[in-house]
Amino acid sequence: MRDEVRTFVIAQLADMNYDVDDIDDDTTLGPSGVDLESLALADLSVRVEDRYGLKFADDESEKLALMTVGEFTTMVADRVVGATGDRP
């Protein structure tokens, strides 16, 4: 599940016109990494919510900006697995 989420996130970043060539699991979503601003982070969050049926709390946006791509994809995959009861 984690690989699927990661592939989806990278594809969405590319669709949002971000350079994804050098993105790895240690790249932060916010400053000094992908450098998503608040609206772009909200856009990515909505895309992930729509695709995986999740809901991020309003107060999570600051935490998301500090996460790495790896941390974000792991969190999303864990929530999807927890919501469906599937095993990774």
Short mmCIF file of C-alpha atoms in Angstrom, two decimals:
data_model
loop_
_atom_site.label_atom_id
_atom_site.label_comp_id
_atom_site.label_asym_id
_atom_site.label_seq_id
_atom_site.Cartn_x
_atom_site.Cartn_y
_atom_site.Cartn_z
CA MET A 1 0.00 0.00 0.00
CA ARG A 2 2.82 2.42 0.85
CA ASP A 3 4.36 2.11 -2.62
CA GLU A 4 0.98 2.76 -4.23
CA VAL A 5 0.45 5.89 -2.10
CA ARG A 6 3.98 7.12 -2.83
CA THR A 7 3.49 6.66 -6.58
CA PHE A 8 0.18 8.54 -6.37
CA VAL A 9 1.71 11.41 -4.36
CA ILE A 10 4.63 11.80 -6.79
CA ALA A 11 2.23 11.73 -9.75
CA GLN A 12 0.09 14.42 -8.14
CA LEU A 13 3.11 16.62 -7.46
CA ALA A 14 4.13 16.27 -11.11
CA ASP A 15 0.57 17.13 -12.16
CA MET A 16 0.82 20.25 -9.97
CA ASN A 17 3.95 21.23 -11.98
CA TYR A 18 6.54 20.43 -9.32
CA ASP A 19 9.88 18.97 -10.37
CA VAL A 20 9.79 15.41 -9.04
CA ASP A 21 13.09 14.17 -10.51
CA ASP A 22 15.08 14.53 -7.28
CA ILE A 23 12.29 13.71 -4.80
CA ASP A 24 12.98 10.80 -2.49
CA ASP A 25 11.56 9.63 0.84
CA ASP A 26 13.76 12.11 2.74
CA THR A 27 12.53 15.16 0.81
CA THR A 28 10.34 17.41 2.96
CA LEU A 29 7.01 18.57 1.60
CA GLY A 30 7.51 22.13 2.85
CA PRO A 31 10.45 24.54 2.75
CA SER A 32 13.87 23.20 1.75
CA GLY A 33 12.22 20.27 0.03
CA VAL A 34 9.36 20.18 -2.46
CA ASP A 35 8.53 23.66 -1.10
CA LEU A 36 4.75 23.30 -1.16
CA GLU A 37 3.04 26.47 -0.04
CA SER A 38 -0.15 26.26 2.01
CA LEU A 39 -2.51 26.22 -1.00
CA ALA A 40 -0.46 23.57 -2.79
CA LEU A 41 -0.32 21.47 0.38
CA ALA A 42 -4.09 21.81 0.71
CA ASP A 43 -4.47 20.76 -2.95
CA LEU A 44 -2.30 17.69 -2.42
CA SER A 45 -4.22 16.82 0.76
CA VAL A 46 -7.56 17.05 -1.05
CA ARG A 47 -6.28 14.86 -3.88
CA VAL A 48 -5.12 12.24 -1.36
CA GLU A 49 -8.40 12.48 0.57
CA ASP A 50 -10.42 12.01 -2.64
CA ARG A 51 -8.33 9.08 -3.84
CA TYR A 52 -8.13 7.18 -0.56
CA GLY A 53 -11.29 8.28 1.25
CA LEU A 54 -9.40 9.93 4.10
CA LYS A 55 -9.96 13.19 5.93
CA PHE A 56 -7.15 15.35 7.31
CA ALA A 57 -7.97 17.55 10.27
CA ASP A 58 -7.66 21.31 9.73
CA ASP A 59 -4.88 21.53 12.30
CA GLU A 60 -2.77 18.91 10.50
CA SER A 61 -1.61 21.21 7.69
CA GLU A 62 1.34 22.58 9.65
CA LYS A 63 2.45 19.05 10.54
CA LEU A 64 2.15 17.94 6.91
CA ALA A 65 4.48 20.71 5.73
CA LEU A 66 7.17 19.43 8.09
CA MET A 67 6.85 15.81 6.98
CA THR A 68 9.07 14.11 4.46
CA VAL A 69 7.56 12.39 1.45
CA GLY A 70 8.30 9.06 3.16
CA GLU A 71 6.61 10.07 6.41
CA PHE A 72 3.57 11.42 4.56
CA THR A 73 3.13 8.32 2.40
CA THR A 74 3.57 6.03 5.41
CA MET A 75 0.98 7.99 7.40
CA VAL A 76 -1.52 7.87 4.53
CA ALA A 77 -0.92 4.15 3.94
CA ASP A 78 -1.33 3.41 7.67
CA ARG A 79 -4.62 5.33 7.76
CA VAL A 80 -5.92 3.54 4.67
CA VAL A 81 -4.96 0.15 6.10
CA GLY A 82 -6.47 1.08 9.47
CA ALA A 83 -9.71 2.24 7.85
CA THR A 84 -10.12 -0.88 5.73
CA GLY A 85 -8.65 -3.41 8.12
CA ASP A 86 -6.33 -4.70 5.37
CA ARG A 87 -2.81 -5.73 6.08
CA PRO A 88 0.09 -3.94 4.30
#
